[in-house]
Short mmCIF file of C-alpha atoms in Angstrom, two decimals:
data_model
loop_
_atom_site.label_atom_id
_atom_site.label_comp_id
_atom_site.label_asym_id
_atom_site.label_seq_id
_atom_site.Cartn_x
_atom_site.Cartn_y
_atom_site.Cartn_z
CA UNK L 1 109.64 24.78 136.89
CA UNK L 2 106.65 22.85 138.11
CA UNK L 3 107.86 23.06 141.73
CA UNK L 4 108.36 26.83 141.46
CA UNK L 5 104.86 27.28 140.05
CA UNK L 6 103.33 25.19 142.83
CA UNK L 7 105.20 27.19 145.46
CA UNK L 8 103.97 30.54 144.18
CA UNK L 9 100.31 29.56 143.91
CA UNK L 10 99.54 29.63 147.67
CA UNK L 11 101.25 33.02 147.94
CA UNK L 12 99.16 34.38 145.08
CA UNK L 13 96.03 33.09 146.65
CA UNK L 14 96.97 34.64 149.99
CA UNK L 15 97.61 37.97 148.29
CA UNK L 16 94.26 37.84 146.54
CA UNK L 17 92.49 37.04 149.80
CA UNK L 18 94.21 39.93 151.55
CA UNK L 19 93.19 42.28 148.73
CA UNK L 20 89.59 41.10 148.89
CA UNK L 21 89.59 41.50 152.66
CA UNK L 22 90.88 45.05 152.36
CA UNK L 23 88.18 45.86 149.78
CA UNK L 24 85.51 44.38 152.05
CA UNK L 25 86.74 46.38 155.03
CA UNK L 26 86.78 49.59 152.97
CA UNK L 27 83.30 48.89 151.60
CA UNK L 28 81.99 48.14 155.08
CA UNK L 29 83.57 51.31 156.39
CA UNK L 30 81.98 53.28 153.57
CA UNK L 31 78.58 51.79 154.41
CA UNK L 32 79.03 52.66 158.08
CA UNK L 33 80.16 56.16 157.15
CA UNK L 34 77.16 56.69 154.87
CA UNK L 35 74.80 55.29 157.50
CA UNK L 36 76.25 57.63 160.08
CA UNK L 37 75.95 60.55 157.70
CA UNK L 38 72.31 59.65 156.95
CA UNK L 39 71.54 59.34 160.66
CA UNK L 40 73.07 62.72 161.36
CA UNK L 41 71.11 64.27 158.48
CA UNK L 42 67.89 62.70 159.73
CA UNK L 43 68.52 63.97 163.26
CA UNK L 44 69.17 67.50 161.98
CA UNK L 45 66.03 67.47 159.85
CA UNK L 46 63.90 66.30 162.76
CA UNK L 47 65.41 68.52 165.45
CA UNK L 48 66.01 71.70 163.46
CA UNK L 49 63.31 71.61 160.79
CA UNK L 50 60.56 69.61 162.50
CA UNK L 51 60.68 66.95 159.80
CA UNK L 52 58.42 63.93 159.64
CA UNK L 53 60.06 61.32 157.43
CA UNK L 54 58.34 58.20 156.11
CA UNK L 55 59.78 55.61 153.78
CA UNK L 56 57.37 54.08 151.29
CA UNK L 57 58.60 51.44 148.86
CA UNK L 58 62.16 52.71 149.02
CA UNK L 59 61.28 56.38 148.52
CA UNK L 60 60.82 59.16 151.05
CA UNK L 61 57.73 61.18 151.96
CA UNK L 62 58.90 64.20 153.94
CA UNK L 63 56.94 66.91 155.77
CA UNK L 64 58.81 69.95 157.10
CA UNK L 65 57.56 72.14 159.94
CA UNK L 66 59.90 75.07 160.27
CA UNK L 67 59.19 78.69 161.10
CA UNK L 68 62.66 79.79 159.94
CA UNK L 69 62.96 78.54 156.36
CA UNK L 70 62.55 81.19 153.65
CA UNK L 71 63.61 78.79 150.89
CA UNK L 72 64.64 75.13 150.75
CA UNK L 73 68.37 75.51 150.11
CA UNK L 74 69.40 74.62 153.70
CA UNK L 75 67.46 71.36 153.83
CA UNK L 76 67.96 69.92 150.34
CA UNK L 77 71.54 68.64 150.96
CA UNK L 78 70.29 66.87 154.08
CA UNK L 79 67.39 65.35 152.15
CA UNK L 80 69.71 64.13 149.40
CA UNK L 81 71.80 62.37 152.03
CA UNK L 82 68.77 60.37 153.15
CA UNK L 83 67.84 59.09 149.70
CA UNK L 84 65.24 59.76 147.01
CA UNK L 85 62.54 62.19 148.12
CA UNK L 86 59.34 61.70 146.10
CA UNK L 87 56.86 63.75 148.15
CA UNK L 88 57.66 66.96 150.02
CA UNK L 89 55.25 68.90 152.21
CA UNK L 90 56.08 72.43 153.34
CA UNK L 91 52.62 73.71 154.26
CA UNK L 92 53.68 74.46 157.82
CA UNK L 93 56.70 76.55 156.84
CA UNK L 94 55.04 79.91 157.39
CA UNK L 95 58.01 82.05 156.26
CA UNK L 96 58.73 80.12 153.06
CA UNK L 97 58.96 82.60 150.16
CA UNK L 98 60.03 80.32 147.30
CA UNK L 99 61.03 76.75 146.44
CA UNK L 100 64.65 77.66 145.68
CA UNK L 101 66.92 74.66 146.19
CA UNK L 102 64.36 71.96 145.50
CA UNK L 103 65.59 71.50 141.91
CA UNK L 104 68.37 69.35 143.40
CA UNK L 105 65.82 66.65 144.27
CA UNK L 106 65.43 65.05 140.81
CA UNK L 107 63.20 62.23 142.06
CA UNK L 108 60.58 64.64 143.46
CA UNK L 109 57.07 63.86 142.18
CA UNK L 110 54.82 66.04 144.36
CA UNK L 111 55.20 69.16 146.48
CA UNK L 112 52.55 70.60 148.79
CA UNK L 113 52.48 74.10 150.25
CA UNK L 114 48.89 74.59 151.37
CA UNK L 115 48.36 77.94 153.04
CA UNK L 116 51.99 79.05 152.80
CA UNK L 117 51.40 82.63 153.91
CA UNK L 118 54.72 84.07 152.69
CA UNK L 119 55.04 82.18 149.41
CA UNK L 120 55.20 84.75 146.59
CA UNK L 121 57.05 82.78 143.93
CA UNK L 122 57.20 79.29 142.46
CA UNK L 123 60.87 79.77 141.57
CA UNK L 124 63.00 76.72 142.21
CA UNK L 125 60.71 74.14 140.64
CA UNK L 126 62.02 74.51 137.08
CA UNK L 127 63.69 71.47 135.56
CA UNK L 128 62.37 68.77 137.88
CA UNK L 129 61.92 65.85 135.47
CA UNK L 130 59.44 63.80 137.50
CA UNK L 131 57.38 66.50 139.21
CA UNK L 132 53.74 65.64 138.46
CA UNK L 133 51.84 67.61 141.11
CA UNK L 134 52.17 71.08 142.62
CA UNK L 135 49.61 71.93 145.30
CA UNK L 136 49.83 75.42 146.78
CA UNK L 137 46.30 76.66 147.49
CA UNK L 138 45.47 79.47 149.92
CA UNK L 139 48.72 81.35 149.35
CA UNK L 140 47.70 84.99 149.89
CA UNK L 141 50.90 86.52 148.45
CA UNK L 142 51.39 84.43 145.32
CA UNK L 143 51.24 86.76 142.30
CA UNK L 144 52.56 84.77 139.34
CA UNK L 145 53.41 81.33 138.01
CA UNK L 146 56.97 82.25 137.06
CA UNK L 147 59.20 79.32 137.88
CA UNK L 148 56.91 76.76 136.28
CA UNK L 149 59.00 75.75 133.28
CA UNK L 150 60.78 72.69 131.95
CA UNK L 151 58.44 70.40 133.88
CA UNK L 152 57.70 67.59 131.41
CA UNK L 153 55.75 65.46 133.90
CA UNK L 154 53.56 68.13 135.55
CA UNK L 155 49.90 67.10 135.34
CA UNK L 156 48.22 68.66 138.40
CA UNK L 157 48.48 72.30 139.47
CA UNK L 158 46.37 73.58 142.36
CA UNK L 159 46.69 77.28 143.19
CA UNK L 160 43.13 77.83 144.37
CA UNK L 161 42.34 80.69 146.75
CA UNK L 162 45.31 82.82 145.74
CA UNK L 163 43.76 86.32 145.79
CA UNK L 164 46.78 88.18 144.37
CA UNK L 165 47.47 85.86 141.44
CA UNK L 166 47.41 87.83 138.18
CA UNK L 167 50.14 86.44 135.91
CA UNK L 168 49.51 82.98 134.44
CA UNK L 169 51.62 83.36 131.29
CA UNK L 170 53.86 80.46 132.35
CA UNK L 171 51.01 78.03 131.63
CA UNK L 172 52.01 78.06 127.97
CA UNK L 173 55.06 75.98 128.85
CA UNK L 174 53.14 73.19 130.56
CA UNK L 175 51.76 71.11 127.67
CA UNK L 176 51.24 67.99 129.80
CA UNK L 177 49.02 69.65 132.41
CA UNK L 178 45.70 67.80 132.89
CA UNK L 179 44.17 69.41 135.97
CA UNK L 180 44.28 73.15 136.71
CA UNK L 181 42.63 74.62 139.80
CA UNK L 182 42.48 78.42 140.07
CA UNK L 183 39.26 78.80 142.04
CA UNK L 184 38.81 82.09 143.90
CA UNK L 185 41.68 83.81 142.11
CA UNK L 186 39.94 87.08 142.79
CA UNK L 187 42.49 89.31 140.98
CA UNK L 188 42.78 87.19 137.84
CA UNK L 189 41.50 88.98 134.71
CA UNK L 190 42.92 87.04 131.74
CA UNK L 191 43.47 83.31 131.34
CA UNK L 192 44.77 81.69 128.16
CA UNK L 193 44.79 77.88 128.14
CA UNK L 194 45.58 77.41 124.44
CA UNK L 195 48.93 75.82 125.27
CA UNK L 196 47.39 73.20 127.55
CA UNK L 197 46.55 70.68 124.86
CA UNK L 198 46.02 67.85 127.38
CA UNK L 199 43.96 69.85 129.87
CA UNK L 200 40.97 67.83 131.13
CA UNK L 201 39.75 69.75 134.17
CA UNK L 202 39.68 73.51 134.81
CA UNK L 203 38.18 75.22 137.86
CA UNK L 204 38.13 79.01 138.05
CA UNK L 205 34.98 79.25 140.17
CA UNK L 206 34.83 82.36 142.30
CA UNK L 207 37.27 84.31 140.14
CA UNK L 208 34.93 87.27 139.93
CA UNK L 209 37.19 89.57 137.90
CA UNK L 210 37.97 87.01 135.20
CA UNK L 211 36.93 88.70 131.95
CA UNK L 212 38.72 86.67 129.29
CA UNK L 213 39.06 82.89 129.07
CA UNK L 214 40.59 81.89 125.75
CA UNK L 215 41.98 78.80 124.08
CA UNK L 216 39.50 76.26 125.44
CA UNK L 217 38.99 74.87 121.93
CA UNK L 218 42.65 73.71 121.94
CA UNK L 219 42.14 71.58 125.05
CA UNK L 220 40.46 68.23 125.71
CA UNK L 221 38.44 69.54 128.65
CA UNK L 222 36.03 67.17 130.35
CA UNK L 223 35.14 69.34 133.36
CA UNK L 224 34.84 73.13 133.35
CA UNK L 225 33.73 75.06 136.43
CA UNK L 226 32.90 78.76 136.00
CA UNK L 227 30.64 79.30 138.99
CA UNK L 228 30.41 82.92 140.21
CA UNK L 229 32.67 84.24 137.46
CA UNK L 230 30.60 87.42 137.38
CA UNK L 231 32.85 89.24 134.90
CA UNK L 232 32.93 86.49 132.29
CA UNK L 233 30.48 87.42 129.53
CA UNK L 234 31.43 84.66 127.12
CA UNK L 235 33.96 81.91 126.42
CA UNK L 236 35.03 82.03 122.75
CA UNK L 237 34.58 78.72 120.92
CA UNK L 238 33.22 76.95 123.99
CA UNK L 239 30.86 75.03 121.72
CA UNK L 240 33.87 73.48 119.99
CA UNK L 241 35.02 71.58 123.09
CA UNK L 242 33.52 68.28 121.99
CA UNK L 243 35.06 66.40 124.93
CA UNK L 244 33.23 68.41 127.60
CA UNK L 245 31.23 66.22 130.01
CA UNK L 246 30.54 68.55 132.96
CA UNK L 247 29.92 72.31 132.81
CA UNK L 248 29.01 74.51 135.78
CA UNK L 249 27.80 78.07 135.15
CA UNK L 250 26.19 78.99 138.45
CA UNK L 251 25.96 82.81 138.69
CA UNK L 252 28.01 83.24 135.53
CA UNK L 253 26.84 85.39 132.58
CA UNK L 254 27.99 82.70 130.14
CA UNK L 255 24.80 80.87 131.12
CA UNK L 256 22.70 83.59 129.49
CA UNK L 257 23.63 82.32 126.02
CA UNK L 258 22.63 78.67 126.16
CA UNK L 259 22.55 78.48 122.38
CA UNK L 260 26.37 78.66 122.48
CA UNK L 261 26.36 75.28 124.24
CA UNK L 262 24.43 73.41 121.56
CA UNK L 263 27.58 71.90 120.04
CA UNK L 264 28.50 70.12 123.28
CA UNK L 265 27.19 66.72 122.28
CA UNK L 266 29.08 64.85 125.01
CA UNK L 267 27.80 67.05 127.84
CA UNK L 268 26.34 64.92 130.62
CA UNK L 269 26.13 67.36 133.54
CA UNK L 270 25.06 71.01 133.25
CA UNK L 271 24.59 73.53 136.05
CA UNK L 272 23.07 76.98 135.35
CA UNK L 273 22.15 79.53 137.97
CA UNK L 274 21.47 83.16 138.65
CA UNK L 275 20.58 84.15 135.09
CA UNK L 276 17.31 85.08 133.41
CA UNK L 277 17.30 81.91 131.39
CA UNK L 278 15.01 80.89 128.54
CA UNK L 279 11.21 80.57 128.74
CA UNK L 280 11.49 76.81 128.23
CA UNK L 281 14.21 74.19 127.77
CA UNK L 282 13.99 73.75 124.00
CA UNK L 283 17.33 75.52 123.59
CA UNK L 284 18.94 72.53 125.34
CA UNK L 285 17.35 69.95 123.02
CA UNK L 286 20.64 69.29 121.14
CA UNK L 287 22.24 68.13 124.39
CA UNK L 288 20.91 64.60 124.02
CA UNK L 289 23.48 63.01 126.34
CA UNK L 290 22.50 65.00 129.43
CA UNK L 291 22.21 62.90 132.56
CA UNK L 292 22.04 65.69 135.15
CA UNK L 293 20.62 69.19 134.76
CA UNK L 294 20.57 71.83 137.49
CA UNK L 295 18.87 75.19 136.97
CA UNK L 296 18.73 77.69 139.83
CA UNK L 297 17.10 81.10 139.95
CA UNK L 298 16.22 81.38 136.26
CA UNK L 299 13.85 84.34 136.46
CA UNK L 300 12.21 83.82 133.04
CA UNK L 301 11.88 80.03 132.99
CA UNK L 302 8.19 79.12 132.84
CA UNK L 303 8.20 75.60 131.40
CA UNK L 304 10.26 72.39 131.48
CA UNK L 305 9.24 71.46 127.96
CA UNK L 306 11.74 70.97 125.17
CA UNK L 307 14.36 68.60 126.59
CA UNK L 308 15.37 65.68 124.37
CA UNK L 309 17.67 63.81 126.73
CA UNK L 310 16.51 60.19 126.98
CA UNK L 311 19.17 59.36 129.58
CA UNK L 312 18.39 62.21 132.00
CA UNK L 313 18.19 60.78 135.52
CA UNK L 314 18.51 63.95 137.66
CA UNK L 315 16.64 67.21 137.14
CA UNK L 316 16.80 70.10 139.59
CA UNK L 317 14.91 73.31 138.79
CA UNK L 318 14.70 75.57 141.84
CA UNK L 319 13.92 79.20 142.75
CA UNK L 320 12.32 79.93 139.37
CA UNK L 321 9.47 82.39 140.09
CA UNK L 322 7.57 81.88 136.82
CA UNK L 323 7.51 78.08 136.81
CA UNK L 324 3.92 76.90 137.32
CA UNK L 325 3.99 73.24 136.28
CA UNK L 326 6.26 70.27 135.65
CA UNK L 327 4.95 69.85 132.11
CA UNK L 328 7.68 68.21 130.03
CA UNK L 329 8.75 65.70 132.66
CA UNK L 330 6.54 62.94 131.25
CA UNK L 331 8.90 62.53 128.29
CA UNK L 332 11.87 61.88 130.59
CA UNK L 333 11.24 58.19 131.07
CA UNK L 334 14.31 57.31 133.16
CA UNK L 335 14.21 60.38 135.42
CA UNK L 336 14.77 59.23 139.00
CA UNK L 337 15.40 62.42 140.97
CA UNK L 338 13.26 65.53 140.51
CA UNK L 339 13.92 68.63 142.60
CA UNK L 340 11.48 71.50 142.03
CA UNK L 341 11.82 73.00 145.48
CA UNK L 342 11.25 76.68 146.27
CA UNK L 343 9.24 77.44 143.14
CA UNK L 344 6.58 79.62 144.72
CA UNK L 345 4.27 79.66 141.67
CA UNK L 346 4.39 75.91 140.98
CA UNK L 347 0.85 74.54 141.27
CA UNK L 348 0.53 71.58 138.90
CA UNK L 349 2.15 68.14 139.07
CA UNK L 350 -0.08 66.61 136.40
CA UNK L 351 2.80 65.62 134.11
CA UNK L 352 4.08 63.28 136.83
CA UNK L 353 1.04 61.01 136.41
CA UNK L 354 2.18 57.36 136.59
CA UNK L 355 5.80 58.29 135.92
CA UNK L 356 7.67 54.97 135.84
CA UNK L 357 11.02 55.92 137.37
CA UNK L 358 10.77 58.77 139.90
CA UNK L 359 12.48 57.66 143.13
CA UNK L 360 13.01 61.02 144.88
CA UNK L 361 10.84 64.14 144.65
CA UNK L 362 11.53 67.47 146.37
CA UNK L 363 8.59 69.88 146.76
CA UNK L 364 10.05 71.82 149.70
CA UNK L 365 8.78 75.40 149.78
CA UNK L 366 6.27 74.89 146.95
CA UNK L 367 3.42 76.66 148.73
CA UNK L 368 1.12 76.63 145.72
CA UNK L 369 1.19 72.83 145.37
CA UNK L 370 -1.99 71.76 147.15
CA UNK L 371 -2.92 68.51 145.42
CA UNK L 372 -0.80 65.40 145.99
CA UNK L 373 -3.22 63.00 144.34
CA UNK L 374 -0.99 62.37 141.33
CA UNK L 375 1.85 61.22 143.57
CA UNK L 376 0.01 58.03 144.54
CA UNK L 377 0.75 56.69 141.06
CA UNK L 378 4.52 57.00 141.46
CA UNK L 379 5.19 53.36 142.32
CA UNK L 380 8.98 53.81 142.55
CA UNK L 381 8.80 56.84 144.84
CA UNK L 382 10.86 56.24 147.98
CA UNK L 383 11.51 59.75 149.31
CA UNK L 384 9.24 62.79 149.24
CA UNK L 385 10.52 66.10 150.62
CA UNK L 386 7.63 68.52 151.13
CA UNK L 387 8.36 70.80 154.06
CA UNK L 388 6.66 74.13 153.49
CA UNK L 389 4.53 72.88 150.61
CA UNK L 390 0.81 73.53 150.39
CA UNK L 391 -0.19 69.87 150.56
CA UNK L 392 -2.72 69.40 153.39
CA UNK L 393 -2.26 66.81 156.13
CA UNK L 394 -5.18 64.57 155.13
CA UNK L 395 -3.59 64.07 151.71
CA UNK L 396 -0.31 63.09 153.35
CA UNK L 397 -2.11 60.34 155.26
CA UNK L 398 -3.81 59.13 152.09
CA UNK L 399 -0.47 59.08 150.29
CA UNK L 400 1.09 56.95 153.02
CA UNK L 401 -1.66 54.39 152.57
CA UNK L 402 -1.10 54.27 148.80
CA UNK L 403 2.71 54.08 149.16
CA UNK L 404 3.40 52.41 152.53
CA UNK L 405 7.20 52.31 151.97
CA UNK L 406 7.38 56.03 151.21
CA UNK L 407 9.58 58.21 153.44
CA UNK L 408 8.16 61.71 153.84
CA UNK L 409 10.50 64.48 154.95
CA UNK L 410 8.77 67.55 156.41
CA UNK L 411 11.93 69.37 157.51
CA UNK L 412 11.85 73.10 156.99
CA UNK L 413 8.20 73.33 158.02
CA UNK L 414 6.42 73.32 161.35
CA UNK L 415 3.56 71.29 159.90
CA UNK L 416 2.68 69.00 157.03
CA UNK L 417 0.58 71.73 155.47
CA UNK L 418 -2.88 73.12 156.06
CA UNK L 419 -5.44 71.03 157.90
#
């Protein structure tokens, strides 16, 4: 029995070796076959669809340049053959009408379709589990957000400069969205962000027909840009957005009611422009965390008094026809940059006397400012812009002696002022 067992052992081992060799040959053949298939797919993508394919850390970044694609169904099987596509760019596919087919790329994290002239739908994106960014600005025929659903990872959505966009109801199904860019959506009338409970940044600047913006109190907005939203009279419960850090209201009627902003205790940057404005800045006194304040073209503003922002470092008050002095600036002890350019009636800088922190001062276009004597006491002043001011040349020379390191910018004027 022992001899029989010994005789069969070499045969068993030979059989096992043959089986392993067959498996290895099959596996190697499969690898070769897959490699050949991938090479053929790559060649087709490059030759037929103008693809640029880059591999980054085992994943693919693909850009398509095809004038024939109307959706992505023809290319997705080829892309799947290559591997995991994480980033897909289709900005140069001028006839692309939708993203149909792309749902079969489950590893996709970002898709870009900047300026896709024929894109009218976002259909095809639904259900992508890892998609975190959709960027499709400057799409002149995009009318709605239908197709944006079941996207648990979507955080960034950029559809700026889409003039036909009117339907944003799909936003309610994107609870993880953090950044939403709808600037220059010139046909947009209503926007409800109440379902975007993680929204941190919203830009609808230039959306001139926007009349209703609701639900902001349900968000955690940090940055809100409403510049040139001419049709927006108010934003309900804006004062309840305690997380807001930056608010821009240039040429937006919301800026007429500054009292509505008094609850924004975290606000650090405020831009107001193109409104009548208050007579002074006392209405902004509750905004004690302001670090930057920009006011442009406030027709009724006559005084800078009233601010109670000990950390304010940047103050710009320009094109305000009733402003005659900088009274109120003395209390802003850490103010470094003061821009009071193009205030035609401004004639007194007395409140700047011996200010301890001013580094940059802009008096461009302040024709009524004729006395620069107080500026000699600004020991930190490094840059003075005064083109078109009323400060005479002899005073400029005197100022240079007092502050030899001072840089004086006279651009915008043919002279330093009257002789």
